Amino acid sequence: MKVSLLVTCLSDALFPEVGIATVRVLRRLGIAVDFPQAQTCCGQPHFNSGYHDDARVLARHTLRTFANGQTVVVPSGSCAAMIKLEYPHLFHEDPVWHPRALDMARRTHELSDFLVNVLGVEDVGARYEGKVTYHMACHLRGLGLRTEPERLLQRVKGLEYVPLERADECCGFGGSFSVRYPGISGAMVQDKAAFIEKTGVSAVVATDAGCLMNIAGCLRRRGSAIRTLHLAQVLEKT
Amino acid sequence: MNSYAQHEHHDFLNAVRQALADPPLQAALVRLTSTLMAGNRRGYAALADIDALRDHAKLIKEHTLAYLDRYLEQLEMSVQKQGGHVHWASDAEEARQIVLGIARQTNSRRIVKSKSMTSEEIHLNPALEAAGLEVTETDFGEFIIQLAGERPSHLVAPAVHHTRESIARILSKYSGETLPDEAQALAQAGRRLLRQKFAQADMGISGVNFAVAETGTIVLISNEGNARLTTTCPRIHVALMGIEKVLPRWGDLPVFLKLLARAATGQALSVYTTLITGPRRRGETDGPEEFHLVLLDNGRSRVLATPFRESLQCIRCGACLNACPVYRRIGGHAYGGVYSGPIGSILTPLYDSVVDNPHLPHASSLCGACQAACPVKINIPHMLIGLRELQTHQRGKSRWEKLTYHLAAAVLQRPWLYRLGLRCARLVLRPLAHEGWLRHLPGPGTAWTEARDFPAPAPRSFREQWRQLR
Ligand code: SF4
């Protein structure tokens, strides 16, 4: 099987190790991965802020870049949700692009969705020594992926899984929200960090670079030594 | 001016700052919303077919809204057949005049009210008081709010922002005695004070949770029993409903009864479910002599014809408020409208003005917890984005913001420019970083670093490493 990787702009620029880990996990499972070089950003920031014409420009760019008909794997629920749920909506009245949007929506999968629901794999053969907890990214709720990442984590050898209080409460990232309302967003991420610290883990896992940069930035500010890891980074380890 | 606008068009940011700096408020909000949200989850989990039930409820609402005119006329006929009167109010002022007219005609001086957000929406109490009528709110929370001269800060727990101490203070001042700040004693005092009012009242005003078109029945859901007293003790009963509250059939009712209390508090049913079909009939021993139903439009039919129609499916259960991490931190008053929380952030701009409420659609991380909790699965995040989109077409929207997004799109659609941009960002930001993190971002990024560090761009992006990965 062959898939195309949509690495997301945040991972590309800020956390390339997430993309690398994703590639390694997929390859270990016998999946060939290619990386369409023209990819940039899926347009979600524009869409969420209401600039829908600009979002359509970026959506068309992404649709063109991934027009090869292959399965697309995204290590981010947020970008996957943009493609799966919002692209068809954005081109609702466009006879040319709507079918293309529907097509890409159908073959795009967030990483844990791809592993568990497409490949049917929960044990990816990973080993990670340590106590970790898991924060549920909000867009996984939108995609209906309520248990997939936890199921993957629980099959990692050596990993001690500690549930997080209010795990599915938003960390306060929300893209432009975090910059428009730093007070509210800051209060949210401070609470999230406090709950994480309470678990006594050495690392917190999430599936989205947005949540990770927010939570990591806050843990650092609090002087905490807890690491933040993308799910792929845990699944990568053997 | 629309009645939604009569509340302070206050400074949202300032209200937020105040709320965030108010630890007792924070504690009260967390306590209430955690309890109610736990209830919501428990309530939903208790039904095996909950998902199908919620979808079914949504279909009923969609259908009803598609044929709203027909069902409203059917409701009118059914109510009249039962001996009730029906009044149509196109806006808040008309609704107020209708209620005042009924009071005048029936010689009513003392009025008791059970909880009704719709009456808040039309600012009924000040109008009644200005006409020399005595109005008493009889829901305990609403009573406190009324005495304090405030507005409800939650759909179903209007006085959540009060503590036992502040309630004791307010009630003591009103009753002229010194009441202890104990829940039991305060409830007893409230009950004693309110019973008098029920006994003396000429007119009772209630809201409506559901109205069944085929039977002319109105349904009231409450936990305190005050709705029953309000609708049975006085001679006159006036029920005020937004036109979206109609349900076609008697058989639709159980679907919503199963959902409303579960969504709101987790109860299988609330303590009182009151079904009223017309006034007292010959030979009956209780009930009002006259029953009046006021059907309020107040912008609803306008919204019906927009992409925001889905907002009319709301049954005002408050679940989205409880689920919302933003509401939980800023409380209801910060929203500045009659309705608060996620659904308020849609209703206030829609019914008041998109231009005058620039913050509400943006003050959400779009986390979707509201939709997940909503009994009719209203896609609140989508509507917030829809409102943001409306704003971008409005004059007065910051040109800089528009330009920034537009420029970003121009860069991002050209991979070479994107790569160049990335390299520039790295050149600027990496020298400022310590161990790969920035403590202070320049420009608009300052807001980010107020609360947390920011990751500097990686020394080599993923795409620069891809070649080796191959
Ligand atoms: S939007 Fe949904 S959750 Fe919110 S009050 Fe209305 S019905 Fe309840």
XYZ file of C-alpha atoms and ligand atoms in Angstrom:
716
model
C 0.000 0.000 0.000
C 1.127 3.506 -0.756
C 0.059 6.701 0.971
C 0.805 10.394 0.597
C 1.850 12.274 3.690
C 0.287 15.645 4.429
C 2.693 16.756 7.115
C 0.839 20.038 7.993
C 2.522 23.431 8.032
C 2.952 23.458 11.808
C 4.805 20.151 11.843
C 6.814 21.102 8.805
C 8.057 24.345 10.305
C 8.031 23.769 14.045
C 8.013 20.026 14.724
C 9.595 18.177 11.773
C 10.260 15.252 14.125
C 6.495 14.553 14.058
C 6.574 14.085 10.299
C 9.672 11.922 10.521
C 8.115 9.736 13.202
C 4.954 9.360 11.135
C 6.956 8.201 8.125
C 8.878 5.692 10.241
C 5.773 4.191 11.829
C 4.068 3.833 8.467
C 7.119 2.263 6.842
C 7.499 -0.200 9.665
C 3.993 -1.384 8.883
C 4.950 -1.910 5.264
C 3.382 1.238 3.899
C 5.225 3.193 1.219
C 5.093 6.926 1.843
C 5.507 9.790 -0.563
C 5.599 13.487 0.184
C 4.074 15.786 -2.450
C 6.499 18.694 -2.367
C 4.016 21.406 -3.316
C 2.016 21.083 -0.086
C 1.889 24.089 2.232
C -1.128 24.822 4.448
C -4.639 23.364 4.203
C -6.244 26.798 4.700
C -7.860 26.153 8.046
C -6.637 29.395 9.640
C -8.336 31.335 6.862
C -11.469 29.263 6.998
C -11.828 29.582 10.760
C -11.326 33.331 10.693
C -14.014 33.737 8.051
C -11.802 34.453 5.040
C -13.443 31.831 2.918
C -12.257 33.045 -0.478
C -8.661 32.821 0.705
C -9.413 29.433 2.262
C -10.737 28.225 -1.084
C -7.520 29.316 -2.781
C -5.499 27.181 -0.374
C -7.967 24.318 -0.521
C -7.697 24.227 -4.312
C -3.929 24.259 -3.995
C -4.069 21.315 -1.600
C -6.586 19.425 -3.753
C -4.302 19.846 -6.755
C -1.249 18.757 -4.786
C -2.954 15.570 -3.635
C -4.800 14.814 -6.871
C -2.989 11.487 -7.356
C -5.913 9.510 -5.936
C -3.804 7.966 -3.171
C -4.780 7.652 0.471
C -3.640 10.735 2.380
C -2.379 10.384 5.949
C -2.256 13.452 8.222
C -0.660 13.477 11.665
C -3.243 16.055 12.790
C -6.948 15.763 13.534
C -7.335 19.438 12.929
C -6.078 19.440 9.339
C -7.808 16.124 8.639
C -11.080 17.636 9.848
C -10.543 20.645 7.614
C -10.196 18.402 4.585
C -12.818 15.830 5.509
C -15.512 18.090 6.887
C -14.923 21.599 5.564
C -13.572 21.240 2.028
C -16.844 19.766 0.732
C -18.673 22.530 2.572
C -16.444 25.244 1.074
C -17.126 24.043 -2.479
C -20.739 23.234 -1.906
C -21.922 25.151 -4.940
C -18.954 24.505 -7.208
C -19.607 21.776 -9.808
C -15.900 21.360 -10.591
C -14.307 21.423 -7.160
C -17.034 19.876 -5.046
C -16.512 16.353 -6.449
C -12.763 16.740 -6.034
C -13.237 17.900 -2.446
C -15.496 14.944 -1.710
C -12.966 12.606 -3.243
C -10.098 13.896 -1.138
C -12.282 13.971 1.972
C -13.028 10.283 1.493
C -9.407 9.183 1.133
C -7.887 11.422 3.843
C -7.247 9.971 7.298
C -5.853 11.273 10.522
C -2.948 9.047 11.617
C -4.682 7.102 14.412
C -7.764 6.706 12.218
C -5.597 5.287 9.444
C -3.782 2.858 11.727
C -6.783 1.571 13.654
C -9.653 1.841 11.187
C -7.996 1.456 7.794
C -5.110 -0.897 8.564
C -6.883 -2.534 11.483
C -3.728 -2.329 13.601
C -3.640 -1.408 17.275
C -0.275 -2.869 18.181
C 2.242 -1.155 15.929
C 5.158 -2.927 17.584
C 6.296 0.064 19.609
C 8.084 0.104 22.943
C 8.276 3.173 25.157
C 9.447 3.048 28.739
C 7.657 5.555 30.916
C 4.502 6.950 32.385
C 2.451 8.991 29.949
C -0.928 10.649 29.817
C -2.994 11.669 26.833
C -4.784 14.888 25.907
C -7.604 14.498 23.409
C -7.416 17.044 20.608
C -10.785 18.638 19.937
C -10.921 17.839 16.258
C -10.803 14.126 17.013
C -14.219 14.604 18.592
C -15.431 16.175 15.356
C -14.038 13.234 13.414
C -15.608 10.712 15.767
C -12.197 9.347 16.845
C -12.871 9.042 20.543
C -10.787 6.018 21.447
C -8.305 5.330 18.647
C -5.213 7.080 20.060
C -5.725 5.595 23.507
C -6.109 2.135 22.035
C -2.816 2.570 20.210
C -1.077 3.872 23.332
C -2.309 1.045 25.494
C -0.692 -1.494 23.175
C 2.749 0.117 23.424
C 5.051 -2.129 25.424
C 6.560 -0.670 28.550
C 4.214 2.294 28.503
C 2.309 3.050 31.661
C -0.856 4.904 30.724
C -2.323 7.377 33.216
C -5.731 8.847 32.333
C -5.955 12.633 32.365
C -8.654 14.528 34.224
C -10.880 16.458 31.775
C -8.785 14.926 28.962
C -11.239 16.019 26.302
C -11.424 19.646 27.396
C -9.874 22.044 24.902
C -6.317 23.111 25.754
C -7.108 26.679 24.671
C -5.191 26.751 21.412
C -7.906 27.369 18.824
C -5.621 29.090 16.309
C -6.329 32.829 16.194
C -8.367 32.449 19.407
C -5.144 32.048 21.399
C -3.867 35.391 20.143
C -7.162 37.277 20.178
C -8.060 36.247 23.723
C -4.804 35.398 25.507
C -6.539 35.783 28.879
C -9.133 33.080 28.262
C -6.804 30.904 26.234
C -4.106 31.268 28.877
C -6.491 30.281 31.674
C -7.472 27.195 29.692
C -3.941 26.029 29.007
C -2.853 26.732 32.596
C -5.623 24.435 33.821
C -4.653 21.820 31.265
C -1.029 21.971 32.393
C -2.050 21.703 36.040
C -4.103 18.556 35.350
C -1.170 17.078 33.441
C 1.225 17.810 36.295
C -1.180 16.174 38.721
C -0.862 12.816 36.922
C 2.839 12.514 37.781
C 3.792 11.471 34.241
C 7.013 12.144 32.393
C 5.294 12.894 29.096
C 1.955 13.984 27.707
C 0.806 12.738 24.319
C -1.493 14.417 21.806
C -2.230 14.085 18.129
C -1.984 17.682 16.956
C 0.928 20.081 16.648
C -1.379 22.951 17.665
C -2.214 21.425 21.039
C 1.398 20.347 21.500
C 2.913 23.777 20.972
C 0.340 25.313 23.277
C 0.686 22.765 26.056
C 4.473 22.523 25.719
C 4.797 26.306 25.766
C 2.785 26.478 28.946
C 4.558 23.593 30.685
C 7.862 25.289 29.894
C 6.614 28.573 31.272
C 5.600 26.799 34.452
C 9.078 25.310 34.710
C 7.742 21.780 34.374
C 9.992 18.990 33.097
C 7.130 17.031 31.530
C 7.735 16.393 27.846
C 5.155 16.754 25.133
C 5.065 14.108 22.433
C 3.041 13.576 19.338
C 1.402 10.160 19.189
C 3.624 9.290 16.223
C 6.729 9.950 18.323
C 5.625 7.349 20.864
C 4.601 4.823 18.230
C 7.929 5.323 16.461
C 10.005 4.019 19.368
C 10.984 0.350 19.466
C -33.585 49.393 18.193
C -33.881 45.687 18.668
C -34.483 44.574 22.222
C -31.375 42.428 22.225
C -29.370 45.617 22.056
C -30.768 47.076 25.218
C -28.196 45.407 27.327
C -24.959 47.138 27.771
C -23.023 46.994 24.569
C -20.319 46.601 26.951
C -16.683 46.215 26.582
C -16.341 42.453 26.134
C -12.617 42.424 26.789
C -13.034 44.321 30.001
C -15.807 42.017 31.168
C -13.601 39.030 30.418
C -10.718 40.505 32.370
C -12.962 41.102 35.367
C -14.414 37.606 35.257
C -10.990 35.991 35.005
C -9.842 37.960 38.042
C -12.805 36.829 40.158
C -11.901 33.579 41.940
C -15.293 33.054 43.655
C -17.013 33.367 40.274
C -14.553 30.918 38.738
C -15.158 28.444 41.536
C -18.949 28.734 41.223
C -18.808 28.278 37.463
C -16.587 25.232 37.655
C -18.754 23.682 40.342
C -22.006 24.195 38.472
C -20.820 23.311 34.985
C -18.910 20.228 36.142
C -21.952 18.895 37.964
C -24.302 19.603 35.083
C -21.906 18.273 32.450
C -21.378 15.077 34.411
C -25.159 14.843 34.487
C -25.371 15.403 30.740
C -22.956 12.569 30.080
C -24.628 10.252 32.553
C -28.029 11.125 31.143
C -27.025 10.398 27.580
C -25.176 7.229 28.528
C -28.290 5.899 30.259
C -30.131 5.560 26.952
C -28.918 2.894 24.558
C -30.387 4.644 21.528
C -29.377 8.162 22.518
C -27.679 8.961 19.244
C -30.678 7.933 17.193
C -32.942 9.809 19.587
C -30.955 13.018 19.186
C -30.966 12.637 15.410
C -34.690 12.037 15.531
C -35.243 15.160 17.617
C -33.220 17.143 15.117
C -35.308 15.797 12.238
C -38.502 16.793 14.012
C -37.134 20.304 14.493
C -35.976 20.516 10.876
C -39.355 19.410 9.658
C -41.216 21.778 11.953
C -39.123 24.741 10.854
C -39.709 23.868 7.211
C -43.478 24.051 7.778
C -43.471 26.547 10.615
C -46.313 28.701 9.264
C -48.586 25.702 8.995
C -47.892 24.379 12.471
C -48.291 27.780 14.083
C -51.723 28.212 12.520
C -52.648 24.721 13.625
C -51.474 25.566 17.126
C -53.589 28.730 17.111
C -56.689 26.801 16.087
C -56.116 24.096 18.661
C -55.617 26.582 21.476
C -58.737 28.483 20.499
C -60.719 25.256 20.359
C -59.728 24.638 23.966
C -61.017 28.062 24.931
C -57.673 29.884 24.961
C -56.695 33.143 23.276
C -53.778 33.460 20.880
C -51.822 36.663 20.219
C -49.209 37.203 17.535
C -46.323 39.549 18.350
C -43.934 40.484 15.577
C -41.441 42.135 17.916
C -40.632 42.786 21.551
C -42.616 46.009 21.762
C -45.737 44.356 20.390
C -45.348 41.489 22.824
C -45.008 43.877 25.757
C -48.094 45.804 24.659
C -50.078 42.591 24.324
C -49.220 41.512 27.865
C -49.948 44.996 29.225
C -53.257 44.988 27.353
C -54.269 41.680 28.877
C -53.355 42.977 32.331
C -55.460 46.073 31.794
C -58.470 44.243 30.423
C -58.474 41.688 33.188
C -57.807 44.239 35.870
C -54.668 42.486 36.992
C -52.372 44.340 39.403
C -50.191 41.637 40.866
C -48.233 39.337 38.636
C -46.189 36.226 39.381
C -43.794 34.866 36.810
C -42.154 31.517 36.337
C -38.819 31.383 34.617
C -38.909 32.489 31.007
C -35.890 33.489 28.971
C -38.253 34.743 26.280
C -39.608 37.298 28.728
C -36.034 38.368 29.437
C -35.551 38.717 25.713
C -38.417 41.218 25.435
C -37.506 42.966 28.710
C -40.969 42.414 30.036
C -40.477 43.168 33.719
C -39.371 46.786 33.368
C -42.336 47.447 31.061
C -44.803 45.925 33.510
C -43.316 47.791 36.437
C -43.368 51.064 34.525
C -47.110 50.528 34.098
C -47.498 50.327 37.863
C -47.859 46.558 38.075
C -46.166 44.443 40.716
C -44.100 41.623 39.213
C -42.478 38.810 41.154
C -40.176 36.200 39.705
C -40.938 32.904 41.424
C -38.096 30.669 40.309
C -35.751 30.933 43.286
C -32.735 31.883 41.202
C -34.735 34.379 39.160
C -36.173 35.839 42.366
C -32.664 36.519 43.646
C -31.664 38.034 40.323
C -34.722 40.246 40.348
C -34.043 41.470 43.879
C -30.434 42.164 42.972
C -31.477 44.045 39.835
C -29.449 41.775 37.591
C -29.861 39.506 34.610
C -29.651 35.705 34.533
C -26.139 34.449 33.808
C -27.092 30.892 32.819
C -30.016 29.443 30.878
C -31.110 27.050 33.584
C -29.168 28.271 36.642
C -29.752 32.027 36.420
C -28.044 32.894 39.708
C -24.938 30.752 39.316
C -22.784 33.833 39.866
C -24.142 34.181 43.408
C -22.871 32.464 46.527
C -24.852 31.384 49.561
C -23.519 34.426 51.365
C -24.640 36.904 48.727
C -28.053 35.245 48.516
C -28.446 35.516 52.281
C -27.569 39.191 52.069
C -30.055 39.871 49.276
C -32.902 37.941 50.879
C -32.281 39.446 54.311
C -32.414 42.926 52.913
C -35.689 42.177 51.146
C -37.410 40.438 54.038
C -36.067 42.696 56.751
C -34.859 39.780 58.865
C -31.385 38.376 59.303
C -31.168 35.092 57.454
C -28.304 32.642 57.961
C -26.301 31.612 54.906
C -27.564 28.049 54.984
C -29.136 26.537 51.897
C -32.066 25.021 53.773
C -32.945 28.205 55.633
C -32.658 30.340 52.519
C -34.879 28.008 50.520
C -37.432 28.056 53.337
C -37.383 31.839 53.430
C -37.765 32.033 49.665
C -40.663 29.650 49.791
C -42.414 31.609 52.528
C -41.967 34.933 50.759
C -43.096 33.562 47.418
C -46.152 31.686 48.711
C -47.690 35.020 49.725
C -47.172 36.325 46.234
C -48.839 33.313 44.673
C -51.848 33.710 46.903
C -52.279 37.377 46.012
C -51.547 37.239 42.281
C -54.100 38.103 39.604
C -51.985 37.022 36.703
C -49.328 34.378 36.109
C -46.829 34.672 33.286
C -44.913 31.625 32.137
C -42.672 30.651 29.301
C -43.225 27.600 27.132
C -40.822 24.716 26.636
C -42.890 23.009 23.967
C -46.285 23.661 22.399
C -48.065 20.835 20.593
C -49.846 22.033 17.465
C -52.330 19.192 17.150
C -53.646 19.456 20.707
C -52.955 23.065 21.709
C -51.045 21.860 24.758
C -48.196 23.852 26.235
C -45.507 22.069 28.215
C -43.515 23.533 31.088
C -40.478 21.883 32.591
C -39.299 22.915 36.040
C -37.696 21.625 39.170
C -39.247 23.863 41.804
C -42.967 23.569 41.171
C -43.304 27.318 40.862
C -44.434 26.952 37.259
C -47.448 24.972 38.459
C -48.396 27.570 41.027
C -47.881 30.354 38.505
C -50.182 28.714 36.000
C -52.905 27.556 38.376
C -53.305 30.038 41.274
C -53.951 33.336 39.458
C -57.133 34.068 37.507
C -55.219 34.750 34.315
C -52.424 32.755 32.713
C -50.294 34.296 29.983
C -47.778 31.992 28.282
C -45.081 33.562 26.184
C -43.318 31.539 23.520
C -40.877 32.032 20.688
C -42.454 30.690 17.514
C -39.767 28.009 17.161
C -41.055 26.167 20.236
C -43.982 24.548 18.427
C -43.992 20.775 17.883
C -46.326 19.169 15.365
C -47.662 16.111 17.147
C -48.395 14.790 20.594
C -46.150 11.871 19.702
C -43.183 14.206 19.214
C -43.284 15.263 22.821
C -41.730 12.165 24.440
C -38.691 12.507 22.193
C -37.976 15.929 23.655
C -39.033 15.111 27.192
C -36.524 12.276 27.157
C -33.815 14.654 25.984
C -34.325 18.021 27.662
C -33.737 17.160 31.303
C -31.014 14.671 30.461
C -29.154 17.260 28.423
C -29.619 19.995 31.008
C -28.940 18.210 34.291
C -28.847 14.467 33.660
C -32.273 13.908 35.211
C -34.475 11.388 33.403
C -37.281 13.904 33.799
C -37.263 17.163 35.669
C -39.223 17.228 38.901
C -42.281 18.813 37.317
C -43.491 18.318 33.773
C -46.632 20.390 33.396
C -48.970 19.973 30.441
C -51.612 22.648 30.039
C -54.409 22.466 27.516
C -56.591 25.560 27.686
C -58.032 27.350 30.756
C -60.200 25.837 33.496
C -63.132 23.988 32.073
C -66.652 23.794 33.410
C -66.737 21.512 36.386
C -62.981 21.731 37.059
C -61.869 22.997 40.429
C -58.598 24.683 39.566
C -56.798 26.429 36.776
C -57.081 29.972 35.452
C -60.234 31.551 34.071
C -58.389 32.778 31.014
C -55.475 31.352 29.081
C -53.503 33.544 26.674
C -50.729 32.331 24.417
C -48.395 34.980 22.988
C -46.465 33.875 19.902
C -43.302 35.905 19.548
C -41.399 36.356 16.325
C -38.868 39.074 17.228
C -36.492 38.316 14.362
C -36.995 34.553 14.244
C -38.699 34.445 10.854
C -35.882 36.567 9.466
C -33.255 34.131 10.775
C -35.332 31.257 9.424
C -34.511 32.480 5.925
C -30.738 32.525 6.482
C -28.036 29.850 6.696
C -28.376 30.254 10.465
C -31.771 28.548 10.542
C -30.315 25.681 12.549
C -30.064 27.996 15.555
C -33.873 27.872 15.767
C -33.664 24.213 16.758
C -32.368 25.236 20.181
C -34.468 24.022 23.118
C -32.606 26.215 25.644
C -31.298 23.370 27.759
C -28.039 25.100 28.638
C -25.885 22.061 27.881
C -23.662 23.997 25.503
C -22.907 26.528 28.248
C -21.906 23.788 30.651
C -19.733 22.096 28.065
C -18.005 25.292 26.984
C -14.489 25.890 28.345
C -14.898 29.586 27.594
C -18.253 30.017 29.353
C -16.829 28.116 32.300
C -14.161 30.795 32.684
C -15.966 34.029 31.881
C -19.552 33.347 32.992
C -22.792 34.495 31.408
C -22.680 38.232 32.023
C -19.480 38.693 30.059
C -21.367 37.862 26.862
C -23.462 40.988 27.258
C -26.639 39.539 25.766
C -29.793 37.912 27.069
C -28.516 34.505 26.002
C -24.950 33.604 26.866
C -22.479 30.841 26.168
C -21.984 29.265 22.749
C -25.608 29.594 21.651
C -25.683 33.188 22.934
C -22.625 33.982 20.842
C -24.756 33.095 17.836
C -28.088 34.565 18.910
C -26.861 37.948 20.078
C -25.058 38.887 16.827
C -27.866 37.417 14.727
C -30.735 39.170 16.473
C -28.960 42.293 17.598
C -26.196 43.178 15.193
C -23.203 41.427 13.713
C -21.272 44.703 13.606
C -21.932 45.695 17.207
C -20.956 42.310 18.642
C -17.579 41.763 17.003
C -16.100 39.599 19.746
C -18.752 36.985 20.382
C -18.222 34.831 17.278
C -14.461 34.881 17.848
C -14.385 34.165 21.564
C -14.454 30.435 20.964
C -11.672 27.961 20.296
C -14.162 26.055 18.084
C -13.508 22.984 20.192
C -16.937 21.525 19.434
C -17.751 20.515 23.018
C -21.031 22.439 22.648
C -22.201 20.443 19.678
C -21.237 17.197 21.353
C -23.389 18.112 24.365
C -26.333 19.603 22.462
C -29.420 17.387 22.457
C -30.206 18.418 18.882
C -26.547 18.446 17.795
C -26.607 22.050 16.625
C -23.423 22.767 14.709
C -22.491 25.785 16.794
C -18.834 25.983 15.650
C -19.967 26.148 12.056
C -22.357 28.971 12.751
C -19.688 30.887 14.657
C -17.461 30.578 11.607
C -20.392 31.671 9.445
C -20.732 34.816 11.552
C -16.996 35.465 11.299
C -17.414 35.209 7.561
C -20.231 37.762 7.610
C -17.954 40.100 9.557
C -15.227 39.933 6.924
C -17.656 41.458 4.423
C -18.600 44.257 6.725
C -17.105 47.678 6.709
C -15.235 48.490 9.856
C -13.446 45.154 9.825
C -9.769 45.813 10.310
C -8.104 46.341 6.946
C -4.847 45.093 8.358
C -6.354 41.823 9.344
C -7.894 41.316 5.925
C -4.619 42.159 4.261
C -2.626 39.840 6.516
C -4.830 36.856 5.753
C -4.854 37.693 2.080
C -1.083 38.005 1.934
C -0.660 34.792 3.865
C -2.860 32.999 1.343
C -0.844 34.488 -1.510
C 2.352 33.161 0.051
C 0.953 29.778 1.018
C -0.320 28.956 -2.436
C 3.201 29.318 -3.840
C 5.474 26.627 -2.401
C 8.650 28.566 -3.210
C 7.380 31.634 -1.368
C 6.287 29.448 1.537
C 9.806 28.001 1.745
C 11.302 31.462 1.571
C 8.931 32.698 4.270
C 9.884 29.803 6.467
C 13.556 30.572 6.057
C 13.005 34.233 6.939
C 10.996 33.346 10.041
C 13.777 31.032 11.105
C 16.436 33.691 10.552
C 14.523 36.206 12.648
C 13.254 33.954 15.418
C 15.970 31.411 16.090
C 18.501 33.914 17.455
C 15.876 35.097 19.946
C 15.184 31.593 21.192
C 16.555 29.829 24.224
C 16.706 26.033 23.888
C 14.420 26.372 20.897
C 11.746 28.378 22.723
C 10.880 32.068 22.793
C 9.788 33.848 25.941
C 8.676 36.965 24.120
C 7.340 37.174 20.626
C 7.410 40.498 18.826
C 4.351 42.163 17.267
C 0.945 40.474 17.463
C 2.644 37.388 18.862
C 3.028 39.166 22.204
C -0.437 37.942 23.102
C 0.731 34.367 22.752
C 3.795 34.761 24.922
C 1.799 36.483 27.649
C 0.630 33.054 28.735
C 3.199 30.598 27.371
C 6.432 30.152 25.438
C 6.499 29.852 21.682
C 8.490 27.232 19.772
C 11.093 28.644 17.413
C 11.070 27.208 13.890
C 13.110 24.027 13.679
C 16.674 24.352 12.346
C 15.598 22.240 9.377
C 12.014 21.864 8.264
C 10.473 18.500 7.476
C 10.643 19.125 3.757
C 14.335 19.893 4.013
C 14.877 16.562 5.722
C 12.681 14.554 3.385
C 15.483 13.850 0.902
C 17.462 11.967 3.549
C 14.379 10.161 4.734
C 13.911 8.696 1.328
S -27.779 25.096 21.506
Fe -28.227 22.983 22.046
S -27.090 22.692 23.971
Fe -27.219 24.909 23.671
S -29.033 25.508 24.814
Fe -29.678 25.143 22.696
S -30.368 23.023 22.674
Fe -29.179 23.279 24.543
